[in-house]
C-alpha cells in the first residue's frame, strides 16, 4: 500500500513527510521507504502559528483561518510528494497536522487540538486521508502521546534482552523504554528545544528560530543557581505516563524563572541546554537503559549532544539512521504506519505507553475517490522490517 505520513512538530520548523510502501507479512510490517521531505511553511503561516500558541491569546476566527492555511500547505506538500514518488497514485495519507494545544491537568490529558484541516489533503490528492490521530487515545483515557512509541516498540522489540531507550529531542524530549519482563513505557521528559528556541526567537526578533549548531550555548556558561531553579519543576516529579508541551514550556516560563536576574543570552542558552541534557540524562539513568537510539532536531545540536554524553559516560547513543530511517523523518514515518494500520482496522496506540485503558484504532478517516484495497485478515504487527532504507 502506498502511504504518506505527515507531521509538523511542536517546533513548527517544517512539515515532515515520508512516503513508503507498506505491507504486512504475517506479524511483520515490511516497509520500503521511498522519500522524506522537509517542507517549509510560508513565513506568514509560521508567524500566525507562533502568534497563536500559549500563553498568547487568539480568537476562534484566527483558529479557523490557521486550520485552513495549515491544511492547504499540508495538501500542497502531500500532492508534491505523491506526484514525485507515486506518480500521484497514493492510497492513504495520514496527517498529524500541527498541535496548537495539548490540554493536560495533572496526570491526565483531557483534550488535544491539531490544526490542518485534512479535507484539503483529500480534495487535492483524492487519497483516503486519516487525520485527528491523537483524540481517540485521549478518549480512551490516554495521553494521545507519545504515539511514536508504536514504531519504537516495533523496532526495538517488545521484550528485548536488555533495557533499550528511544529518545526524541524535538520541542519536547520524550522517551520510550523497552526491556525484559516489563511493559513498554513512554512519556514526555521535558523541554528539549522549546525553551532555547523561544529565547533565540525573542532575542533576534524572530529572525532566527534556534541556536544553530548550539553555538551560542557553547559560548555561554551554565548558571548553576538558575539551573537549579529550572530543575525545580513539579512536572519532572510526576510519574509516567505523562505528557506536556508548549502550554507549560514557553518564553514567559523562562522569564518567570529568570525573575529579573541579570544573565547574558549565551549564558541563558547554556543553562537551558544544560536543563534539557540534565532532565534527559537523569531519566535515562533512572530507567537503566543499556543503549539509546535518538531522533529529532536536538540530535543536530552538538552542544546538547555533548552535554548529554558527558552526563551519560559509556552509554551508546545512535540515531534512527542506523535503522535506515532518516532521523528527521522518524515521526512522519510513524504517521504513515498509523494511517496504514487504521485503514486495516488495526490498533496503533500502545496503551502502556500512552496510559490508555486499551489500544485504539487511531484517527478519523476521510474516504478517497477510489475504493481502498486492504490486506485481508491483517493482524497487528509485532515487528518491523525496513526492506528499503533511506538515508538522511
Ligand atoms: N542545526 C541545528 N542546530 C541546532 N538545533 C537544531 C538544528 N536543527 C534543528 N534543531 C533544533 O531542532 C528543532 C526541531 O526539531 P524537531 O523537528 O525534531 O522538533 P519538533 O518539530 O518540535 O517535533 P516534536 O513534535 O517531536 O517535538 C528546532 O526547533 C531546533 O531547536
Ligand atoms: Mg519539526
Tab-separated table of C-alpha atoms and ligand atoms in Angstrom:
chain	number	residue	atom	x	y	z
A	1	UNK	CA	0.000	0.000	0.000
A	2	UNK	CA	1.326	3.431	-0.970
A	3	UNK	CA	1.221	5.610	2.101
A	4	UNK	CA	2.356	9.098	3.095
A	5	UNK	CA	2.730	10.175	6.718
A	6	UNK	CA	2.946	13.847	7.653
A	7	UNK	CA	3.549	15.980	10.721
A	8	UNK	CA	4.678	19.384	11.778
A	9	UNK	CA	6.083	19.038	15.290
A	10	UNK	CA	5.756	21.341	18.263
A	11	UNK	CA	8.651	23.466	16.940
A	12	UNK	CA	6.705	24.063	13.658
A	13	UNK	CA	10.119	24.300	11.980
A	14	UNK	CA	8.993	22.200	8.994
A	15	UNK	CA	6.324	19.896	7.644
A	16	UNK	CA	7.903	16.458	7.516
A	17	UNK	CA	6.517	13.946	5.024
A	18	UNK	CA	7.574	10.353	4.467
A	19	UNK	CA	6.352	8.193	1.600
A	20	UNK	CA	6.532	4.437	1.988
A	21	UNK	CA	5.206	1.230	0.516
A	22	UNK	CA	3.881	-0.788	3.434
A	23	UNK	CA	2.671	-4.355	3.614
A	24	UNK	CA	2.050	-6.930	6.287
A	25	UNK	CA	3.853	-10.237	6.029
A	26	UNK	CA	2.239	-12.207	8.848
A	27	UNK	CA	3.126	-10.318	12.002
A	28	UNK	CA	5.896	-8.317	10.360
A	29	UNK	CA	5.275	-4.938	8.850
A	30	UNK	CA	7.538	-4.548	5.815
A	31	UNK	CA	8.449	-1.029	4.724
A	32	UNK	CA	10.042	0.240	1.551
A	33	UNK	CA	10.889	3.838	2.363
A	34	UNK	CA	10.548	5.913	-0.771
A	35	UNK	CA	11.034	9.565	0.170
A	36	UNK	CA	11.459	12.012	3.008
A	37	UNK	CA	10.741	15.702	2.515
A	38	UNK	CA	11.069	18.605	4.979
A	39	UNK	CA	8.940	21.430	3.613
A	40	UNK	CA	8.773	24.938	4.973
A	41	UNK	CA	5.694	26.828	5.967
A	42	UNK	CA	5.189	30.156	4.219
A	43	UNK	CA	6.577	32.850	6.553
A	44	UNK	CA	3.131	34.289	7.251
A	45	UNK	CA	1.729	30.901	8.289
A	46	UNK	CA	4.697	30.285	10.553
A	47	UNK	CA	4.211	33.712	12.129
A	48	UNK	CA	0.484	33.059	12.588
A	49	UNK	CA	1.224	29.759	14.374
A	50	UNK	CA	3.756	31.464	16.642
A	51	UNK	CA	1.245	34.212	17.433
A	52	UNK	CA	-1.478	31.725	18.356
A	53	UNK	CA	0.439	29.491	20.755
A	54	UNK	CA	0.105	29.748	24.537
A	55	UNK	CA	0.451	31.926	26.504
A	56	UNK	CA	-0.703	34.183	23.626
A	57	UNK	CA	-4.442	34.724	23.283
A	58	UNK	CA	-6.161	34.022	19.997
A	59	UNK	CA	-9.657	34.130	18.505
A	60	UNK	CA	-11.887	31.455	17.006
A	61	UNK	CA	-11.634	33.371	13.715
A	62	UNK	CA	-7.854	33.063	13.756
A	63	UNK	CA	-8.058	29.379	14.686
A	64	UNK	CA	-10.330	28.776	11.696
A	65	UNK	CA	-8.001	30.670	9.361
A	66	UNK	CA	-4.982	28.809	10.660
A	67	UNK	CA	-6.763	25.445	10.261
A	68	UNK	CA	-7.301	26.285	6.595
A	69	UNK	CA	-3.812	27.701	5.953
A	70	UNK	CA	-2.052	24.722	7.551
A	71	UNK	CA	-4.399	22.247	5.837
A	72	UNK	CA	-3.725	23.855	2.459
A	73	UNK	CA	0.044	23.789	2.963
A	74	UNK	CA	-0.063	20.138	4.048
A	75	UNK	CA	-2.185	19.433	0.944
A	76	UNK	CA	0.420	21.083	-1.317
A	77	UNK	CA	3.238	19.080	0.239
A	78	UNK	CA	1.200	15.854	0.106
A	79	UNK	CA	0.434	16.393	-3.538
A	80	UNK	CA	4.089	17.121	-4.395
A	81	UNK	CA	5.322	14.030	-2.573
A	82	UNK	CA	2.563	11.855	-4.076
A	83	UNK	CA	3.423	13.132	-7.545
A	84	UNK	CA	7.173	12.724	-7.235
A	85	UNK	CA	7.069	9.341	-5.505
A	86	UNK	CA	3.949	7.523	-6.610
A	87	UNK	CA	3.065	9.365	-9.861
A	88	UNK	CA	0.091	10.728	-7.931
A	89	UNK	CA	-1.269	7.254	-7.112
A	90	UNK	CA	-1.261	7.279	-3.328
A	91	UNK	CA	-3.640	5.128	-1.291
A	92	UNK	CA	-3.503	6.621	2.186
A	93	UNK	CA	-2.232	9.889	3.617
A	94	UNK	CA	-2.121	10.189	7.375
A	95	UNK	CA	-1.687	13.719	8.640
A	96	UNK	CA	-1.000	14.669	12.214
A	97	UNK	CA	-1.264	18.368	11.426
A	98	UNK	CA	0.051	20.975	13.833
A	99	UNK	CA	-0.549	20.726	17.563
A	100	UNK	CA	-1.723	24.085	18.863
A	101	UNK	CA	-2.979	22.976	22.239
A	102	UNK	CA	-2.467	19.855	24.349
A	103	UNK	CA	-4.698	20.078	27.405
A	104	UNK	CA	-3.169	18.360	30.418
A	105	UNK	CA	-4.297	18.601	34.010
A	106	UNK	CA	-2.032	16.837	36.495
A	107	UNK	CA	-1.571	13.265	35.345
A	108	UNK	CA	-4.312	13.351	32.706
A	109	UNK	CA	-4.679	14.658	29.180
A	110	UNK	CA	-8.214	15.941	28.704
A	111	UNK	CA	-8.029	17.124	25.116
A	112	UNK	CA	-5.690	17.932	22.290
A	113	UNK	CA	-6.063	20.134	19.237
A	114	UNK	CA	-4.230	19.723	15.948
A	115	UNK	CA	-4.903	22.119	13.087
A	116	UNK	CA	-4.507	21.488	9.361
A	117	UNK	CA	-7.950	20.562	8.024
A	118	UNK	CA	-7.438	17.146	6.371
A	119	UNK	CA	-10.267	17.755	3.880
A	120	UNK	CA	-7.851	19.922	1.884
A	121	UNK	CA	-5.495	16.963	1.551
A	122	UNK	CA	-8.340	14.672	0.476
A	123	UNK	CA	-9.629	17.211	-2.042
A	124	UNK	CA	-6.198	17.824	-3.525
A	125	UNK	CA	-4.986	14.218	-3.751
A	126	UNK	CA	-8.095	12.020	-3.884
A	127	UNK	CA	-6.445	9.713	-1.359
A	128	UNK	CA	-8.052	8.233	1.723
A	129	UNK	CA	-6.933	10.618	4.453
A	130	UNK	CA	-6.524	9.796	8.120
A	131	UNK	CA	-6.483	12.778	10.467
A	132	UNK	CA	-7.120	13.645	14.108
A	133	UNK	CA	-4.844	10.843	15.240
A	134	UNK	CA	-4.481	11.687	18.925
A	135	UNK	CA	-8.101	12.166	20.008
A	136	UNK	CA	-9.180	8.531	20.214
A	137	UNK	CA	-6.417	7.578	22.628
A	138	UNK	CA	-7.367	10.538	24.835
A	139	UNK	CA	-10.998	9.419	24.728
A	140	UNK	CA	-9.722	6.013	25.939
A	141	UNK	CA	-8.097	7.685	28.932
A	142	UNK	CA	-4.620	8.052	27.453
A	143	UNK	CA	-2.349	10.997	26.750
A	144	UNK	CA	-2.648	10.628	22.979
A	145	UNK	CA	1.162	10.720	23.170
A	146	UNK	CA	3.870	9.718	22.563
A	147	UNK	CA	2.425	7.965	19.510
A	148	UNK	CA	5.942	7.298	18.197
A	149	UNK	CA	6.153	4.605	20.864
A	150	UNK	CA	4.448	2.362	18.278
A	151	UNK	CA	7.475	2.494	15.971
A	152	UNK	CA	9.916	2.303	18.890
A	153	UNK	CA	8.332	-0.912	20.159
A	154	UNK	CA	8.195	-2.425	16.660
A	155	UNK	CA	11.880	-1.672	16.051
A	156	UNK	CA	13.443	-2.252	19.458
A	157	UNK	CA	11.241	-5.232	20.278
A	158	UNK	CA	8.561	-5.516	22.927
A	159	UNK	CA	10.793	-7.550	25.230
A	160	UNK	CA	14.454	-7.344	24.177
A	161	UNK	CA	17.201	-8.963	26.246
A	162	UNK	CA	18.317	-5.599	27.651
A	163	UNK	CA	16.716	-2.287	28.544
A	164	UNK	CA	16.686	-0.099	25.447
A	165	UNK	CA	15.619	3.501	25.032
A	166	UNK	CA	14.373	5.552	22.131
A	167	UNK	CA	14.813	9.261	22.641
A	168	UNK	CA	13.200	12.086	20.693
A	169	UNK	CA	14.672	15.557	21.027
A	170	UNK	CA	12.086	17.813	19.409
A	171	UNK	CA	10.478	20.828	21.026
A	172	UNK	CA	9.855	18.465	23.923
A	173	UNK	CA	12.006	15.466	24.824
A	174	UNK	CA	10.310	12.109	25.038
A	175	UNK	CA	11.449	8.580	25.610
A	176	UNK	CA	10.227	5.043	25.001
A	177	UNK	CA	11.742	2.241	27.067
A	178	UNK	CA	11.505	-1.482	26.390
A	179	UNK	CA	13.144	-4.257	28.322
A	180	UNK	CA	12.870	-7.817	29.591
A	181	UNK	CA	9.915	-8.528	31.872
A	182	UNK	CA	8.382	-5.092	31.571
A	183	UNK	CA	5.687	-3.471	29.520
A	184	UNK	CA	6.931	-0.743	27.188
A	185	UNK	CA	6.816	2.692	28.774
A	186	UNK	CA	6.865	6.107	27.108
A	187	UNK	CA	6.427	9.674	28.224
A	188	UNK	CA	7.451	13.282	27.719
A	189	UNK	CA	10.506	14.168	29.805
A	190	UNK	CA	10.559	17.950	29.467
A	191	UNK	CA	11.778	20.708	27.166
A	192	UNK	CA	14.388	19.645	24.575
A	193	UNK	CA	14.470	22.704	22.288
A	194	UNK	CA	11.257	24.523	23.222
A	195	UNK	CA	12.858	26.928	25.690
A	196	UNK	CA	16.112	27.627	23.819
A	197	UNK	CA	14.082	28.206	20.622
A	198	UNK	CA	11.801	30.649	22.460
A	199	UNK	CA	14.782	32.625	23.773
A	200	UNK	CA	16.544	32.773	20.382
A	201	UNK	CA	13.350	33.854	18.594
A	202	UNK	CA	12.723	36.596	21.178
A	203	UNK	CA	16.343	37.824	21.155
A	204	UNK	CA	16.526	38.015	17.361
A	205	UNK	CA	13.050	39.466	16.867
A	206	UNK	CA	12.047	36.238	15.100
A	207	UNK	CA	14.899	36.347	12.545
A	208	UNK	CA	16.366	33.159	13.965
A	209	UNK	CA	14.392	30.195	15.252
A	210	UNK	CA	17.043	28.208	17.102
A	211	UNK	CA	20.605	28.198	18.359
A	212	UNK	CA	22.257	26.910	15.171
A	213	UNK	CA	24.727	24.144	15.991
A	214	UNK	CA	24.332	25.021	19.679
A	215	UNK	CA	26.986	27.708	19.046
A	216	UNK	CA	25.616	30.267	21.483
A	217	UNK	CA	25.115	27.734	24.267
A	218	UNK	CA	28.687	26.539	23.659
A	219	UNK	CA	29.976	30.109	24.151
A	220	UNK	CA	27.957	30.617	27.328
A	221	UNK	CA	28.482	29.411	30.883
A	222	UNK	CA	25.869	27.489	32.835
A	223	UNK	CA	24.396	29.470	35.741
A	224	UNK	CA	24.103	26.690	38.337
A	225	UNK	CA	21.730	28.607	40.586
A	226	UNK	CA	19.353	29.327	37.725
A	227	UNK	CA	19.661	25.730	36.506
A	228	UNK	CA	18.564	24.549	39.961
A	229	UNK	CA	15.565	26.905	39.764
A	230	UNK	CA	14.596	25.434	36.374
A	231	UNK	CA	15.011	21.885	37.679
A	232	UNK	CA	12.592	22.707	40.477
A	233	UNK	CA	9.579	21.975	38.288
A	234	UNK	CA	6.718	19.758	39.537
A	235	UNK	CA	6.239	18.204	36.070
A	236	UNK	CA	9.571	16.331	36.382
A	237	UNK	CA	8.342	14.656	39.586
A	238	UNK	CA	5.093	13.319	38.096
A	239	UNK	CA	5.119	9.571	37.492
A	240	UNK	CA	4.794	8.393	33.862
A	241	UNK	CA	2.840	8.045	31.658
A	242	UNK	CA	2.656	11.821	31.321
A	243	UNK	CA	2.742	14.400	28.558
A	244	UNK	CA	3.483	18.080	28.324
A	245	UNK	CA	4.007	20.770	25.739
A	246	UNK	CA	4.461	24.408	24.970
A	247	UNK	CA	1.434	25.205	27.125
A	248	UNK	CA	3.912	24.874	30.012
A	249	UNK	CA	7.365	25.374	28.471
A	250	UNK	CA	7.275	28.789	26.782
A	251	UNK	CA	9.063	32.147	26.880
A	252	UNK	CA	7.021	33.517	29.788
A	253	UNK	CA	8.038	30.414	31.778
A	254	UNK	CA	11.720	31.282	31.190
A	255	UNK	CA	11.172	34.921	32.154
A	256	UNK	CA	9.401	33.908	35.338
A	257	UNK	CA	12.271	31.635	36.401
A	258	UNK	CA	14.930	34.212	35.473
A	259	UNK	CA	12.943	36.685	37.545
A	260	UNK	CA	14.967	39.775	36.715
A	261	UNK	CA	18.314	38.047	37.460
A	262	UNK	CA	20.952	39.572	35.143
A	263	UNK	CA	22.180	36.985	32.651
A	264	UNK	CA	23.581	37.187	29.118
A	265	UNK	CA	21.678	35.414	26.352
A	266	UNK	CA	24.556	32.992	25.737
A	267	UNK	CA	24.673	32.060	29.422
A	268	UNK	CA	20.893	31.625	29.465
A	269	UNK	CA	21.087	29.367	26.411
A	270	UNK	CA	23.906	27.372	28.016
A	271	UNK	CA	21.763	26.987	31.142
A	272	UNK	CA	18.660	25.923	29.215
A	273	UNK	CA	20.700	23.471	27.116
A	274	UNK	CA	22.071	22.023	30.357
A	275	UNK	CA	18.483	21.770	31.634
A	276	UNK	CA	17.485	19.709	28.586
A	277	UNK	CA	20.533	17.458	28.958
A	278	UNK	CA	20.133	17.095	32.725
A	279	UNK	CA	16.435	16.133	32.635
A	280	UNK	CA	17.015	13.607	29.849
A	281	UNK	CA	20.201	12.117	31.353
A	282	UNK	CA	18.724	11.791	34.797
A	283	UNK	CA	15.648	9.953	33.480
A	284	UNK	CA	17.685	7.661	31.193
A	285	UNK	CA	19.833	6.742	34.197
A	286	UNK	CA	16.807	6.046	36.387
A	287	UNK	CA	15.302	3.931	33.621
A	288	UNK	CA	18.530	1.929	33.445
A	289	UNK	CA	18.835	1.906	29.667
A	290	UNK	CA	21.756	-0.004	28.123
A	291	UNK	CA	21.628	1.780	24.774
A	292	UNK	CA	19.740	4.627	23.155
A	293	UNK	CA	18.637	5.460	19.667
A	294	UNK	CA	17.754	9.104	19.113
A	295	UNK	CA	15.820	11.271	16.679
A	296	UNK	CA	14.640	14.860	16.477
A	297	UNK	CA	16.304	18.164	15.714
A	298	UNK	CA	18.162	18.175	19.033
A	299	UNK	CA	20.451	15.471	17.611
A	300	UNK	CA	21.707	18.203	15.237
A	301	UNK	CA	22.787	20.373	18.176
A	302	UNK	CA	26.343	19.235	19.097
A	303	UNK	CA	26.336	21.224	22.332
A	304	UNK	CA	23.208	19.453	23.563
A	305	UNK	CA	24.546	16.063	22.457
A	306	UNK	CA	27.918	16.704	24.158
A	307	UNK	CA	26.177	17.743	27.387
A	308	UNK	CA	24.136	14.572	27.214
A	309	UNK	CA	27.159	12.345	26.510
A	310	UNK	CA	29.115	13.965	29.358
A	311	UNK	CA	26.341	13.047	31.795
A	312	UNK	CA	25.975	9.522	30.411
A	313	UNK	CA	29.526	8.176	30.046
A	314	UNK	CA	29.657	4.813	28.307
A	315	UNK	CA	26.066	4.915	27.082
A	316	UNK	CA	25.954	4.434	23.303
A	317	UNK	CA	23.630	6.971	21.642
A	318	UNK	CA	22.960	6.376	17.947
A	319	UNK	CA	20.389	7.962	15.649
A	320	UNK	CA	17.477	6.348	13.841
A	321	UNK	CA	19.559	6.372	10.680
A	322	UNK	CA	21.005	3.042	11.901
A	323	UNK	CA	17.580	1.536	11.101
A	324	UNK	CA	17.579	3.127	7.642
A	325	UNK	CA	15.081	5.743	8.807
A	326	UNK	CA	16.198	9.351	8.369
A	327	UNK	CA	16.212	10.828	11.875
A	328	UNK	CA	14.184	13.907	10.810
A	329	UNK	CA	11.563	11.738	9.135
A	330	UNK	CA	11.010	9.338	12.010
A	331	UNK	CA	7.774	10.886	13.241
A	332	UNK	CA	6.334	11.273	9.737
A	333	UNK	CA	7.083	7.581	9.200
A	334	UNK	CA	5.182	6.831	12.417
A	335	UNK	CA	2.114	8.544	10.958
A	336	UNK	CA	2.460	6.601	7.710
A	337	UNK	CA	2.335	3.406	9.786
A	338	UNK	CA	-0.616	4.688	11.814
A	339	UNK	CA	-2.531	5.503	8.603
A	340	UNK	CA	-1.818	2.019	7.253
A	341	UNK	CA	-2.950	0.315	10.469
A	342	UNK	CA	-6.077	2.470	10.764
A	343	UNK	CA	-7.376	1.593	7.304
A	344	UNK	CA	-6.772	-2.065	8.214
A	345	UNK	CA	-8.818	-1.535	11.395
A	346	UNK	CA	-5.762	-2.345	13.498
A	347	UNK	CA	-4.891	-0.506	16.712
A	348	UNK	CA	-1.814	1.729	16.637
A	349	UNK	CA	-1.756	3.076	20.177
A	350	UNK	CA	0.437	1.287	22.737
A	351	UNK	CA	-1.646	1.621	25.907
A	352	UNK	CA	1.200	1.006	28.368
A	353	UNK	CA	2.933	3.967	26.695
A	354	UNK	CA	0.039	6.415	26.353
A	355	UNK	CA	-1.700	5.391	29.580
A	356	UNK	CA	-4.946	4.498	27.803
A	357	UNK	CA	-7.346	1.804	29.012
A	358	UNK	CA	-6.902	-0.139	25.770
A	359	UNK	CA	-5.240	0.007	22.355
A	360	UNK	CA	-7.325	2.111	19.979
A	361	UNK	CA	-7.608	2.238	16.241
A	362	UNK	CA	-6.498	5.828	15.760
A	363	UNK	CA	-7.798	8.707	13.699
A	364	UNK	CA	-10.749	9.906	11.688
A	365	UNK	CA	-10.975	8.656	8.108
A	366	UNK	CA	-11.906	10.746	5.071
A	367	UNK	CA	-12.810	8.415	2.205
A	368	UNK	CA	-10.818	8.674	-1.005
A	369	UNK	CA	-12.130	8.841	-4.560
A	370	UNK	CA	-11.411	5.149	-5.241
A	371	UNK	CA	-12.196	2.120	-3.057
A	372	UNK	CA	-9.263	1.204	-0.886
A	373	UNK	CA	-7.815	-2.295	-1.331
A	374	UNK	CA	-6.698	-3.531	2.069
A	375	UNK	CA	-4.988	-6.798	3.001
A	376	UNK	CA	-7.471	-9.475	4.063
A	377	UNK	CA	-7.014	-10.971	7.527
A	378	UNK	CA	-4.353	-8.435	8.504
A	379	UNK	CA	-3.059	-8.848	12.055
A	380	UNK	CA	-1.436	-6.248	14.303
A	381	UNK	CA	2.318	-6.354	13.605
A	382	UNK	CA	4.806	-7.326	16.292
A	383	UNK	CA	7.882	-6.305	14.325
A	384	UNK	CA	9.040	-4.068	11.503
A	385	UNK	CA	11.492	-4.676	8.691
A	386	UNK	CA	12.809	-1.694	6.763
A	387	UNK	CA	13.441	-3.522	3.485
A	388	UNK	CA	14.353	-0.395	1.548
A	389	UNK	CA	16.133	2.154	3.742
A	390	UNK	CA	16.508	5.891	3.218
A	391	UNK	CA	19.467	7.913	4.380
A	392	UNK	CA	19.394	11.467	5.763
B	1	LIG	N1	21.278	22.570	13.025
B	1	LIG	C1	20.663	22.692	14.191
B	1	LIG	N2	21.288	23.225	15.251
B	1	LIG	C2	20.671	23.358	16.436
B	1	LIG	N3	19.407	22.986	16.656
B	1	LIG	C3	18.719	22.435	15.626
B	1	LIG	C4	19.300	22.257	14.351
B	1	LIG	N4	18.371	21.691	13.550
B	1	LIG	C5	17.267	21.524	14.308
B	1	LIG	N5	17.461	21.980	15.553
B	1	LIG	C6	16.504	22.011	16.656
B	1	LIG	O1	15.509	21.044	16.430
B	1	LIG	C7	14.215	21.652	16.476
B	1	LIG	C8	13.294	20.912	15.563
B	1	LIG	O2	13.324	19.556	15.914
B	1	LIG	P1	12.126	18.603	15.550
B	1	LIG	O3	11.661	18.909	14.183
B	1	LIG	O4	12.558	17.234	15.893
B	1	LIG	O5	11.089	19.072	16.629
B	1	LIG	P2	9.547	19.278	16.581
B	1	LIG	O6	9.161	19.741	15.213
B	1	LIG	O7	9.209	20.134	17.721
B	1	LIG	O8	8.990	17.852	16.862
B	1	LIG	P3	8.293	17.251	18.175
B	1	LIG	O9	6.839	17.417	17.929
B	1	LIG	O10	8.772	15.860	18.131
B	1	LIG	O11	8.708	17.966	19.399
B	1	LIG	C9	14.453	23.086	16.070
B	1	LIG	O12	13.417	23.915	16.544
B	1	LIG	C10	15.797	23.355	16.714
B	1	LIG	O13	15.664	23.694	18.060
B	2	LIG	MG1	9.937	19.568	13.390
